């Protein structure tokens, strides 16, 4: 008996040793920064005596940073941009990804379908820096392809990188270009998992291909669509920094339509140096994001226990 | 009726015209996804003078390898960046795999008494984070990683989502009986892990390794935050820097014979595009072979215990 108990402790020791590196990493890179959000309630002063001294010696200012953040117009603009862009990404991305998955699954020649999928999947493997270059080759005002096309048709050239009104469309287009191939993978896998005999039965009943898609494929995709969408809504407060920073080339004139919470926080850290207020903006994002994830997961659970995150 | 008989046995098939339309939809979209890369390759092969006159065109009036020649001649910067990226990717993937596979294995074992605590410890980081500023302050002031290679490696080393994927993989692909049989034969926990569990979970590990490799290869964000030293600039970050100025090349070129005149005649635009091609080339060639694993990883992520 006693030996068994000792053995247990020993086993746990080995297991604890196994989780040790990861645990230390989480402590330093996840939990300490969480603790670091107290800076949002302080007037941050960097001190030479190191990290703890900087935090402890900074004066408490309560909610001043938040007050300051929300009295500026910035808070409204970045929240609006983040939410609207993400909403557009979720809706359009969903429609296109599902359509693409159905199209790929129905193509008769499977080798060709595989080839198309490989092509669509490519953008997922490219970094935003490279995508920024790609965009530039089309949008560059002197040399870009778009202006050449406009020129050819006798239209005016456009200074793409200083004209606000086009950017919502450009950003949504680039997002879809990069994400649809990747997202359709999930839906395609779900379609492949559908029982073929359902389609055969429908055929015998005389259902056309499109009736089959409407009455079999889509209803059976419904659960995964709902879940993916709810999970995306859970992340709606987080923008893809790379897209909004690299593709518009950090152009100041475009900030009104390209600035999102993530780029705002980055600029606050690197250029304006408003540490307290920037941390407040980050904390605001984290807290709202947390509430959204919990809520959306709760709804997923109600809907389908197995697909919830937790 | 007779037409039904003549039909192939496969009921689940599209009619010819619709098949053509579907092929067009998928084909055009796939082409759009690949096209920008081809365009950048064409630009990089264009003669600089022609480019200055005509702009970026699909069929340049004059082709040239000047851009690549230039990049290779003043190439110690590109080489160094390649070196940094390869070093960070290899070491990062190894560390990543080590941390993640051990952690995921421990929380997959029912005999581990604190597994729920550690599972939650990892999982909670997916729900809430401190944000960019505190992370930056910790990495630079508390850990002192600014301008070290570790600033490029450690922030990406562990990822709770990968831990969850791998834990699912262990649970589904390593039967308890195997671990038990190892115990009966008197193997220790580590030995069981190395000799029995790892070989069985190679596909899962390969998936995580590929995710991790791609993440390191494409990372520019950590370099943007933490790296000022030109000797530590990875590929992607170098592309960002030359985007704004070719002077970066000037300052870092060992080739001191580069006078101002030479700088003026430098194949600026084309060589930048050549660097983009050289930086993405490896991925473009490698990914069709590894696509399977990525798809597997994406679809396994949706499965739970």
Coordinates of C-alpha atoms in Angstrom, one line a residue:
Chain A
X1 CA 0.0 0.0 0.0
X2 CA 2.6 2.5 1.1
X3 CA 4.8 1.6 -1.8
X4 CA 2.0 2.3 -4.2
X5 CA 1.5 5.7 -2.6
X6 CA 5.2 6.5 -3.0
X7 CA 5.1 5.4 -6.5
X8 CA 2.2 7.7 -7.2
X9 CA 4.1 10.7 -5.9
X10 CA 7.1 9.7 -8.0
X11 CA 4.9 9.3 -11.1
X12 CA 3.4 12.7 -10.4
X13 CA 6.9 14.1 -10.0
X14 CA 7.8 12.9 -13.5
X15 CA 4.6 14.4 -14.9
X16 CA 5.2 17.6 -13.1
X17 CA 8.6 17.7 -14.6
X18 CA 7.0 17.3 -18.0
X19 CA 4.7 20.3 -17.5
X20 CA 7.4 22.5 -16.0
X21 CA 8.8 24.1 -19.2
X22 CA 5.4 24.9 -20.5
X23 CA 4.2 26.2 -17.1
X24 CA 7.2 28.5 -16.8
X25 CA 6.5 29.8 -20.3
X26 CA 2.8 30.5 -19.4
X27 CA 3.9 32.3 -16.2
X28 CA 6.3 34.6 -18.0
X29 CA 4.5 35.2 -21.3
X30 CA 0.8 35.0 -20.3
X31 CA 0.3 35.4 -16.5
X32 CA 2.8 38.1 -15.7
X33 CA 1.5 40.3 -18.5
X34 CA -2.0 39.7 -17.1
X35 CA -0.7 41.0 -13.8
X36 CA 1.0 43.8 -15.7
X37 CA -2.4 45.2 -16.7
X38 CA -2.4 47.1 -13.4
X39 CA -0.4 49.7 -15.4
X40 CA -3.7 50.6 -16.9
X41 CA -4.7 52.1 -13.5
X42 CA -1.4 53.8 -13.0
X43 CA 0.6 56.7 -14.4
X44 CA 3.5 54.6 -15.6
X45 CA 7.0 55.8 -14.8
X46 CA 9.9 53.8 -16.0
X47 CA 12.4 53.4 -13.2
X48 CA 16.0 52.3 -13.4
X49 CA 15.7 49.8 -10.6
X50 CA 14.0 47.3 -12.9
X51 CA 10.7 46.0 -13.7
X52 CA 9.0 45.6 -10.3
X53 CA 10.2 49.0 -9.2
X54 CA 8.7 50.6 -12.3
X55 CA 5.3 49.1 -11.6
X56 CA 5.3 49.6 -7.8
X57 CA 6.6 53.2 -7.9
X58 CA 4.1 54.3 -10.5
X59 CA 1.3 56.4 -9.0
X60 CA -2.2 55.0 -8.9
X61 CA -4.5 57.1 -11.0
X62 CA -7.6 54.9 -10.8
X63 CA -9.7 55.1 -13.9
X64 CA -8.1 58.3 -15.3
X65 CA -6.5 56.4 -18.2
X66 CA -9.8 55.0 -19.2
X67 CA -11.5 58.3 -18.9
X68 CA -8.9 59.9 -21.1
X69 CA -9.2 57.1 -23.7
X70 CA -12.9 57.3 -23.9
X71 CA -13.1 61.1 -24.1
X72 CA -11.0 61.0 -27.2
X73 CA -12.6 60.3 -30.5
X74 CA -10.0 57.5 -31.0
X75 CA -11.8 55.0 -28.8
X76 CA -15.0 55.3 -30.9
X77 CA -13.1 55.1 -34.2
X78 CA -11.0 52.1 -33.4
X79 CA -13.9 50.2 -31.8
X80 CA -16.2 50.9 -34.8
X81 CA -13.5 49.9 -37.3
X82 CA -12.6 46.7 -35.5
X83 CA -16.3 45.6 -35.1
X84 CA -17.4 46.6 -38.6
X85 CA -14.5 45.1 -40.4
X86 CA -14.7 41.9 -38.4
X87 CA -18.5 41.7 -39.0
X88 CA -17.9 42.0 -42.8
X89 CA -15.1 39.4 -42.6
X90 CA -17.4 37.0 -40.7
X91 CA -20.4 37.3 -43.0
X92 CA -18.6 37.5 -46.4
X93 CA -16.0 35.0 -45.4
X94 CA -18.6 32.5 -44.3
X95 CA -20.7 32.8 -47.5
X96 CA -17.6 32.5 -49.8
X97 CA -16.0 29.7 -47.8
X98 CA -19.1 27.6 -47.8
X99 CA -19.8 28.2 -51.5
X100 CA -16.2 27.3 -52.3
X101 CA -16.3 24.1 -50.2
X102 CA -19.6 23.0 -51.9
X103 CA -18.2 23.9 -55.4
X104 CA -15.0 21.9 -54.7
X105 CA -16.9 18.9 -53.3
X106 CA -19.2 18.7 -56.4
X107 CA -16.5 19.0 -59.1
X108 CA -16.5 15.7 -61.0
X109 CA -12.7 15.5 -61.6
X110 CA -11.2 15.0 -58.1
X111 CA -7.7 15.6 -59.3
X112 CA -8.7 19.1 -60.6
X113 CA -10.6 19.8 -57.4
X114 CA -7.4 19.0 -55.4
X115 CA -5.4 21.3 -57.6
X116 CA -7.8 24.2 -57.1
X117 CA -7.7 23.6 -53.4
X118 CA -4.0 23.7 -53.4
X119 CA -4.1 27.0 -55.2
X120 CA -6.7 28.5 -52.9
X121 CA -4.7 27.4 -49.8
X122 CA -1.6 29.2 -50.9
X123 CA -2.3 32.7 -49.5
X124 CA -2.6 31.2 -46.0
X125 CA 1.1 30.3 -46.1
X126 CA 2.2 33.8 -46.9
X127 CA 3.1 36.4 -44.3
X128 CA 1.3 39.8 -44.2
X129 CA 4.6 41.4 -45.2
X130 CA 4.6 39.6 -48.5
X131 CA 0.9 40.2 -49.0
X132 CA 1.7 43.9 -48.4
X133 CA 4.1 43.7 -51.3
X134 CA 1.6 41.9 -53.5
X135 CA -1.0 44.7 -52.8
X136 CA 1.6 47.3 -53.6
X137 CA 2.3 45.8 -57.0
X138 CA -1.3 46.5 -57.8
X139 CA -1.9 49.7 -55.9
X140 CA 1.3 51.6 -56.4
X141 CA 0.3 55.0 -57.8
X142 CA 3.1 55.3 -60.4
X143 CA 3.7 51.7 -61.4
X144 CA 0.8 49.7 -60.1
X145 CA -1.3 47.5 -62.3
X146 CA -4.6 49.0 -61.3
X147 CA -3.6 52.5 -62.4
X148 CA -2.2 51.1 -65.6
X149 CA -5.6 49.5 -66.3
X150 CA -7.4 52.8 -65.5
X151 CA -5.0 54.6 -67.7
X152 CA -5.7 52.1 -70.5
X153 CA -9.4 52.9 -70.3
X154 CA -8.7 56.6 -70.2
X155 CA -9.7 57.0 -66.6
X156 CA -8.0 59.1 -64.0
X157 CA -5.2 57.5 -61.9
X158 CA -5.9 57.0 -58.3
X159 CA -3.5 57.7 -55.4
X160 CA -4.5 54.5 -53.7
X161 CA -2.4 55.0 -50.6
X162 CA -3.9 58.3 -49.7
X163 CA -7.6 57.9 -50.7
X164 CA -9.7 56.8 -47.7
X165 CA -12.8 55.8 -49.5
X166 CA -11.4 52.7 -51.3
X167 CA -9.8 51.1 -48.3
X168 CA -12.8 49.3 -46.7
X169 CA -13.2 47.4 -50.0
X170 CA -9.5 46.8 -50.4
X171 CA -9.1 45.4 -46.9
X172 CA -12.1 43.2 -47.1
X173 CA -10.9 41.9 -50.5
X174 CA -7.4 41.1 -49.3
X175 CA -8.8 39.4 -46.2
X176 CA -11.1 37.2 -48.2
X177 CA -8.3 36.5 -50.7
X178 CA -6.1 35.2 -47.8
X179 CA -8.7 33.5 -45.7
X180 CA -11.3 31.8 -47.9
X181 CA -9.2 28.9 -49.1
X182 CA -8.1 28.2 -45.6
X183 CA -11.6 28.4 -44.1
X184 CA -13.2 26.3 -46.8
X185 CA -10.9 23.4 -45.7
X186 CA -13.0 22.9 -42.6
X187 CA -16.3 23.0 -44.4
X188 CA -15.0 20.7 -47.1
X189 CA -13.9 18.2 -44.5
X190 CA -17.5 18.3 -43.0
X191 CA -19.1 17.8 -46.5
X192 CA -16.8 14.8 -47.1
X193 CA -18.1 13.3 -43.9
X194 CA -21.7 13.3 -45.0
X195 CA -23.2 9.9 -45.6
X196 CA -23.4 9.3 -49.4
X197 CA -26.5 7.2 -49.1
X198 CA -28.5 10.3 -48.2
X199 CA -27.7 11.7 -51.7
X200 CA -28.6 8.4 -53.3
X201 CA -31.9 8.3 -51.6
X202 CA -32.6 11.9 -52.8
X203 CA -31.7 11.0 -56.3
X204 CA -34.1 8.1 -56.3
X205 CA -36.8 10.5 -55.1
X206 CA -35.9 12.7 -58.1
X207 CA -34.2 15.6 -56.3
X208 CA -32.0 17.7 -58.6
X209 CA -28.4 18.5 -57.6
X210 CA -29.4 21.9 -56.3
X211 CA -32.3 20.5 -54.3
X212 CA -29.8 18.1 -52.8
X213 CA -27.4 20.9 -51.8
X214 CA -30.2 22.9 -50.3
X215 CA -31.9 20.0 -48.5
X216 CA -29.0 17.8 -47.5
X217 CA -25.6 19.5 -47.6
X218 CA -26.6 22.9 -46.1
X219 CA -28.7 21.5 -43.2
X220 CA -25.9 19.1 -42.3
X221 CA -23.3 21.8 -42.5
X222 CA -25.5 24.0 -40.2
X223 CA -24.0 22.9 -36.9
X224 CA -20.4 23.5 -38.0
X225 CA -21.3 26.8 -39.6
X226 CA -23.0 28.0 -36.4
X227 CA -20.0 27.0 -34.3
X228 CA -17.4 28.5 -36.5
X229 CA -19.4 31.7 -36.7
X230 CA -20.0 31.9 -32.9
X231 CA -16.3 31.3 -32.3
X232 CA -15.5 34.1 -34.8
X233 CA -17.9 36.4 -33.0
X234 CA -16.1 35.6 -29.8
X235 CA -12.9 37.0 -31.4
X236 CA -14.7 40.0 -33.0
X237 CA -12.8 42.5 -30.7
X238 CA -9.4 41.3 -32.0
X239 CA -8.3 42.6 -35.4
X240 CA -5.6 41.0 -37.4
X241 CA -2.7 43.4 -36.8
X242 CA -0.8 42.3 -39.9
X243 CA -3.6 43.0 -42.3
X244 CA -4.3 46.5 -41.0
X245 CA -0.6 47.4 -40.5
X246 CA 1.1 45.9 -43.6
X247 CA -1.4 46.2 -46.4
X248 CA -2.1 50.0 -46.0
X249 CA 1.7 50.4 -45.4
X250 CA 1.0 52.2 -42.1
X251 CA -0.1 55.3 -44.1
X252 CA -1.2 58.1 -41.7
X253 CA -3.7 59.6 -44.1
X254 CA -5.7 56.4 -44.0
X255 CA -5.9 56.0 -40.2
X256 CA -9.6 57.0 -40.1
X257 CA -10.5 53.8 -42.0
X258 CA -7.6 51.5 -41.3
X259 CA -7.0 52.1 -37.6
X260 CA -8.2 49.2 -35.4
X261 CA -7.7 48.5 -31.7
X262 CA -4.6 46.4 -32.3
X263 CA -2.8 49.0 -34.5
X264 CA -3.8 51.8 -32.1
X265 CA -2.2 49.9 -29.2
X266 CA 0.9 49.3 -31.2
X267 CA 1.3 52.9 -32.2
X268 CA 0.7 54.0 -28.6
X269 CA 3.5 51.7 -27.5
X270 CA 6.0 52.5 -30.2
X271 CA 5.4 56.1 -31.2
X272 CA 3.2 58.2 -28.9
X273 CA 4.5 56.5 -25.7
X274 CA 1.2 56.9 -23.9
X275 CA 1.9 53.7 -21.9
X276 CA -0.9 54.0 -19.3
X277 CA -3.6 54.9 -21.9
X278 CA -2.4 52.3 -24.3
X279 CA -2.5 49.6 -21.6
X280 CA -6.0 50.7 -20.8
X281 CA -7.0 50.3 -24.5
X282 CA -5.4 46.8 -24.4
X283 CA -7.2 45.9 -21.2
X284 CA -10.5 47.2 -22.6
X285 CA -10.0 44.9 -25.6
X286 CA -9.1 41.9 -23.4
X287 CA -12.0 42.3 -21.0
X288 CA -14.6 42.8 -23.7
X289 CA -13.0 39.9 -25.7
X290 CA -13.2 37.7 -22.7
X291 CA -16.9 38.4 -22.1
X292 CA -17.6 37.8 -25.8
X293 CA -15.7 34.4 -25.8
X294 CA -17.5 33.2 -22.7
X295 CA -20.9 34.3 -24.1
X296 CA -20.5 32.9 -27.5
X297 CA -19.2 29.6 -26.0
X298 CA -22.2 29.5 -23.7
X299 CA -24.5 29.8 -26.7
X300 CA -22.5 27.1 -28.6
X301 CA -22.9 24.8 -25.6
X302 CA -26.6 25.3 -25.5
X303 CA -26.6 24.5 -29.2
X304 CA -24.3 21.6 -29.3
X305 CA -22.4 20.4 -26.2
X306 CA -19.7 18.6 -28.1
X307 CA -18.6 21.5 -30.2
X308 CA -18.1 24.0 -27.4
X309 CA -14.6 25.0 -26.5
X310 CA -15.3 24.4 -22.9
Chain B
X1 CA -36.0 6.1 -69.1
X2 CA -33.2 4.9 -71.4
X3 CA -31.1 7.9 -70.5
X4 CA -31.2 6.8 -66.9
X5 CA -29.9 3.4 -67.7
X6 CA -27.0 4.8 -69.8
X7 CA -26.0 7.0 -66.9
X8 CA -22.9 6.1 -64.9
X9 CA -23.7 4.2 -61.7
X10 CA -22.4 7.1 -59.6
X11 CA -25.6 9.0 -58.6
X12 CA -23.8 11.7 -56.9
X13 CA -22.7 13.7 -59.9
X14 CA -23.1 17.1 -61.4
X15 CA -24.5 17.6 -64.9
X16 CA -22.0 18.6 -67.5
X17 CA -22.8 22.4 -67.9
X18 CA -22.9 22.8 -64.1
X19 CA -19.6 20.9 -63.8
X20 CA -18.0 23.4 -66.2
X21 CA -19.4 26.3 -64.3
X22 CA -18.2 24.9 -60.9
X23 CA -14.8 24.3 -62.4
X24 CA -14.7 27.9 -63.6
X25 CA -15.7 29.3 -60.2
X26 CA -13.1 27.2 -58.3
X27 CA -10.5 27.6 -61.0
X28 CA -10.8 31.4 -61.3
X29 CA -10.6 31.8 -57.5
X30 CA -7.6 29.5 -57.3
X31 CA -5.9 31.4 -60.1
X32 CA -6.6 34.7 -58.3
X33 CA -4.9 33.3 -55.2
X34 CA -1.8 32.3 -57.1
X35 CA -1.7 35.2 -59.5
X36 CA -0.1 37.9 -57.3
X37 CA 2.8 35.7 -56.6
X38 CA 3.4 35.1 -60.3
X39 CA 3.1 38.8 -60.9
X40 CA 5.8 39.6 -58.4
X41 CA 8.0 37.0 -60.0
X42 CA 7.5 38.7 -63.3
X43 CA 8.3 42.1 -61.8
X44 CA 11.5 40.7 -60.3
X45 CA 12.6 39.5 -63.7
X46 CA 11.9 42.8 -65.4
X47 CA 14.7 45.1 -66.6
X48 CA 14.8 48.1 -64.2
X49 CA 14.9 50.7 -66.9
X50 CA 11.9 49.2 -68.6
X51 CA 10.1 49.1 -65.3
X52 CA 10.7 52.8 -64.7
X53 CA 9.3 53.6 -68.1
X54 CA 6.3 51.2 -68.3
X55 CA 5.5 50.4 -64.7
X56 CA 4.7 46.9 -63.5
X57 CA 3.5 44.9 -66.5
X58 CA 2.6 41.3 -67.1
X59 CA 4.6 41.0 -70.3
X60 CA 7.6 43.3 -69.8
X61 CA 9.3 44.7 -72.9
X62 CA 12.7 43.6 -71.6
X63 CA 13.5 40.7 -69.3
X64 CA 16.5 40.8 -67.0
X65 CA 18.2 38.8 -64.2
X66 CA 19.8 42.1 -63.0
X67 CA 17.7 42.1 -59.8
X68 CA 18.8 38.7 -58.7
X69 CA 22.4 39.4 -59.7
X70 CA 22.3 42.5 -57.6
X71 CA 20.8 40.7 -54.6
X72 CA 23.4 38.0 -54.7
X73 CA 26.3 40.4 -55.2
X74 CA 25.3 42.7 -52.3
X75 CA 23.9 39.5 -50.8
X76 CA 25.5 39.3 -47.3
X77 CA 22.5 41.0 -45.8
X78 CA 20.1 38.6 -47.5
X79 CA 22.3 35.7 -46.4
X80 CA 22.5 36.9 -42.9
X81 CA 18.7 37.3 -42.7
X82 CA 18.3 33.9 -44.2
X83 CA 20.6 32.6 -41.5
X84 CA 18.7 34.3 -38.7
X85 CA 15.4 33.0 -40.1
X86 CA 16.6 29.5 -40.5
X87 CA 18.3 29.4 -37.1
X88 CA 15.2 30.8 -35.4
X89 CA 12.9 28.5 -37.3
X90 CA 14.9 25.3 -36.5
X91 CA 15.6 26.1 -32.9
X92 CA 12.2 27.5 -32.3
X93 CA 10.4 24.5 -33.7
X94 CA 12.5 22.2 -31.6
X95 CA 11.8 24.1 -28.4
X96 CA 8.2 24.5 -29.3
X97 CA 7.8 20.8 -30.0
X98 CA 9.6 19.9 -26.8
X99 CA 7.5 22.2 -24.5
X100 CA 4.2 21.5 -26.2
X101 CA 4.5 17.7 -26.6
X102 CA 5.6 17.1 -23.0
X103 CA 2.9 19.4 -21.6
X104 CA 0.2 17.9 -23.8
X105 CA 1.2 14.4 -22.9
X106 CA 1.1 15.0 -19.2
X107 CA -2.4 16.5 -19.3
X108 CA -3.6 13.7 -21.5
X109 CA -2.7 11.1 -18.9
X110 CA -5.5 10.1 -16.6
X111 CA -3.0 9.0 -14.0
X112 CA -1.7 12.5 -13.6
X113 CA -3.5 13.9 -10.6
X114 CA -3.1 17.6 -11.4
X115 CA -4.0 17.3 -15.0
X116 CA -7.2 19.3 -14.8
X117 CA -5.4 22.2 -13.1
X118 CA -2.7 22.3 -15.7
X119 CA -5.2 21.9 -18.6
X120 CA -7.0 24.9 -17.3
X121 CA -3.8 26.8 -16.7
X122 CA -3.0 26.5 -20.4
X123 CA -6.6 26.9 -21.5
X124 CA -7.2 30.1 -19.6
X125 CA -4.5 31.9 -21.7
X126 CA -6.7 31.4 -24.7
X127 CA -9.5 33.3 -23.1
X128 CA -7.7 36.3 -21.6
X129 CA -4.4 38.0 -22.2
X130 CA -2.6 41.0 -20.8
X131 CA -2.3 42.7 -24.1
X132 CA 0.6 44.0 -26.0
X133 CA 2.0 46.7 -23.7
X134 CA 2.5 44.6 -20.5
X135 CA 3.9 41.7 -22.6
X136 CA 6.3 44.2 -24.2
X137 CA 7.4 45.5 -20.8
X138 CA 7.9 42.0 -19.4
X139 CA 9.9 40.8 -22.4
X140 CA 12.1 43.9 -22.5
X141 CA 12.5 44.9 -18.9
X142 CA 11.9 41.8 -16.8
X143 CA 13.3 39.1 -19.1
X144 CA 15.8 41.4 -20.8
X145 CA 15.3 39.8 -24.2
X146 CA 15.5 43.0 -26.3
X147 CA 17.9 42.6 -29.3
X148 CA 18.6 38.9 -28.5
X149 CA 17.7 36.0 -30.7
X150 CA 15.5 34.7 -27.8
X151 CA 13.0 37.6 -28.4
X152 CA 12.3 36.0 -31.8
X153 CA 12.0 32.4 -30.4
X154 CA 10.4 32.5 -27.0
X155 CA 7.2 34.5 -27.6
X156 CA 6.1 32.0 -30.2
X157 CA 7.3 28.9 -28.4
X158 CA 4.1 27.8 -26.7
X159 CA 0.5 28.0 -27.8
X160 CA -2.4 26.7 -25.8
X161 CA -4.3 25.9 -28.9
X162 CA -1.6 23.5 -30.1
X163 CA -1.5 21.9 -26.7
X164 CA -5.2 21.2 -26.9
X165 CA -4.8 19.8 -30.5
X166 CA -2.0 17.5 -29.4
X167 CA -3.7 16.4 -26.3
X168 CA -6.7 15.3 -28.4
X169 CA -4.2 13.5 -30.6
X170 CA -2.6 11.6 -27.8
X171 CA -5.9 10.6 -26.3
X172 CA -7.2 9.3 -29.7
X173 CA -4.1 7.6 -31.0
X174 CA -2.3 6.2 -28.0
X175 CA -4.4 3.5 -26.3
X176 CA -4.1 3.3 -22.5
X177 CA -3.2 -0.4 -22.9
X178 CA 0.1 0.5 -24.5
X179 CA 1.1 2.7 -21.6
X180 CA 0.0 -0.1 -19.2
X181 CA 2.1 -2.7 -21.1
X182 CA 5.1 -0.4 -20.9
X183 CA 4.6 -0.1 -17.1
X184 CA 4.3 -3.9 -16.7
X185 CA 7.6 -4.3 -18.6
X186 CA 9.1 -1.9 -16.0
X187 CA 9.7 1.1 -18.2
X188 CA 9.7 4.5 -16.5
X189 CA 7.4 7.3 -17.5
X190 CA 10.0 9.1 -19.7
X191 CA 10.9 5.9 -21.4
X192 CA 7.3 5.1 -22.1
X193 CA 6.9 8.5 -23.5
X194 CA 10.0 8.3 -25.7
X195 CA 9.7 4.6 -26.8
X196 CA 6.0 4.0 -27.0
X197 CA 4.0 7.2 -27.2
X198 CA 6.1 9.4 -29.5
X199 CA 6.4 6.8 -32.4
X200 CA 2.6 6.4 -32.3
X201 CA 1.9 10.1 -32.3
X202 CA 4.3 11.1 -35.0
X203 CA 1.5 12.4 -37.4
X204 CA 0.3 14.7 -34.7
X205 CA 3.7 15.9 -33.8
X206 CA 4.5 16.5 -37.5
X207 CA 1.3 18.7 -37.8
X208 CA 2.3 20.8 -34.8
X209 CA 5.9 21.0 -36.0
X210 CA 4.7 22.3 -39.4
X211 CA 2.4 24.9 -37.8
X212 CA 5.3 26.0 -35.7
X213 CA 7.8 26.1 -38.6
X214 CA 5.4 28.2 -40.6
X215 CA 4.8 30.5 -37.7
X216 CA 8.5 31.2 -37.2
X217 CA 9.3 31.5 -40.8
X218 CA 6.6 34.1 -41.4
X219 CA 7.0 36.0 -38.1
X220 CA 7.9 39.7 -38.4
X221 CA 5.9 41.0 -35.5
X222 CA 8.4 40.1 -32.8
X223 CA 11.3 41.5 -34.8
X224 CA 9.3 44.7 -35.2
X225 CA 8.9 44.9 -31.4
X226 CA 12.2 43.7 -30.1
X227 CA 14.9 43.8 -32.7
X228 CA 16.9 46.9 -33.6
X229 CA 20.3 45.2 -34.2
X230 CA 20.7 44.8 -38.0
X231 CA 22.5 41.5 -37.5
X232 CA 19.5 39.9 -36.0
X233 CA 16.9 40.8 -38.6
X234 CA 15.0 37.9 -40.0
X235 CA 13.8 37.7 -43.6
X236 CA 10.3 39.0 -43.2
X237 CA 11.4 41.9 -41.1
X238 CA 14.2 42.7 -43.6
X239 CA 11.5 42.9 -46.3
X240 CA 9.7 45.4 -44.2
X241 CA 12.8 47.5 -43.7
X242 CA 13.8 47.7 -47.3
X243 CA 10.3 48.6 -48.2
X244 CA 10.9 52.0 -46.8
X245 CA 14.5 52.5 -47.8
X246 CA 17.1 51.0 -49.9
X247 CA 19.6 52.7 -47.6
X248 CA 19.4 49.7 -45.4
X249 CA 21.2 47.8 -48.1
X250 CA 23.7 50.7 -48.4
X251 CA 24.5 50.7 -44.7
X252 CA 24.8 47.0 -44.5
X253 CA 26.6 46.3 -47.7
X254 CA 30.1 45.2 -47.1
X255 CA 30.7 46.2 -50.7
X256 CA 32.3 49.6 -50.0
X257 CA 32.8 50.4 -53.7
X258 CA 29.1 51.2 -53.8
X259 CA 29.2 54.9 -54.5
X260 CA 26.3 57.3 -54.6
X261 CA 26.2 56.9 -58.3
X262 CA 26.0 53.2 -58.0
X263 CA 23.2 53.7 -55.5
X264 CA 21.2 55.7 -58.1
X265 CA 21.6 52.9 -60.7
X266 CA 20.6 50.2 -58.2
X267 CA 17.8 48.0 -59.4
X268 CA 15.6 49.2 -56.6
X269 CA 12.1 48.0 -57.3
X270 CA 13.1 44.9 -59.1
X271 CA 15.5 43.8 -56.4
X272 CA 13.0 44.3 -53.7
X273 CA 10.6 42.1 -55.5
X274 CA 13.4 39.6 -56.1
X275 CA 13.9 39.5 -52.3
X276 CA 10.2 38.8 -51.8
X277 CA 10.4 35.9 -54.3
X278 CA 13.5 34.6 -52.5
X279 CA 11.9 34.8 -49.1
X280 CA 8.7 33.1 -50.1
X281 CA 10.2 30.6 -52.5
X282 CA 10.9 27.9 -50.0
X283 CA 7.3 28.0 -48.7
X284 CA 5.8 27.9 -52.2
X285 CA 7.8 24.8 -53.0
X286 CA 7.4 23.1 -49.7
X287 CA 3.7 23.6 -48.9
X288 CA 2.0 21.3 -51.5
X289 CA 3.9 18.4 -49.9
X290 CA 2.8 19.3 -46.4
X291 CA -0.7 20.4 -47.2
X292 CA -2.1 17.1 -45.9
X293 CA -0.8 17.7 -42.4
X294 CA -2.1 21.2 -42.3
X295 CA -5.6 20.1 -43.3
X296 CA -5.4 17.3 -40.7
X297 CA -4.4 19.8 -38.0
X298 CA -7.2 22.2 -39.0
X299 CA -9.8 19.5 -38.8
X300 CA -8.6 17.8 -35.7
X301 CA -8.8 21.1 -33.8
X302 CA -12.5 20.8 -33.9
X303 CA -12.5 17.4 -32.0
X304 CA -12.5 17.2 -28.3
X305 CA -12.2 14.5 -25.7

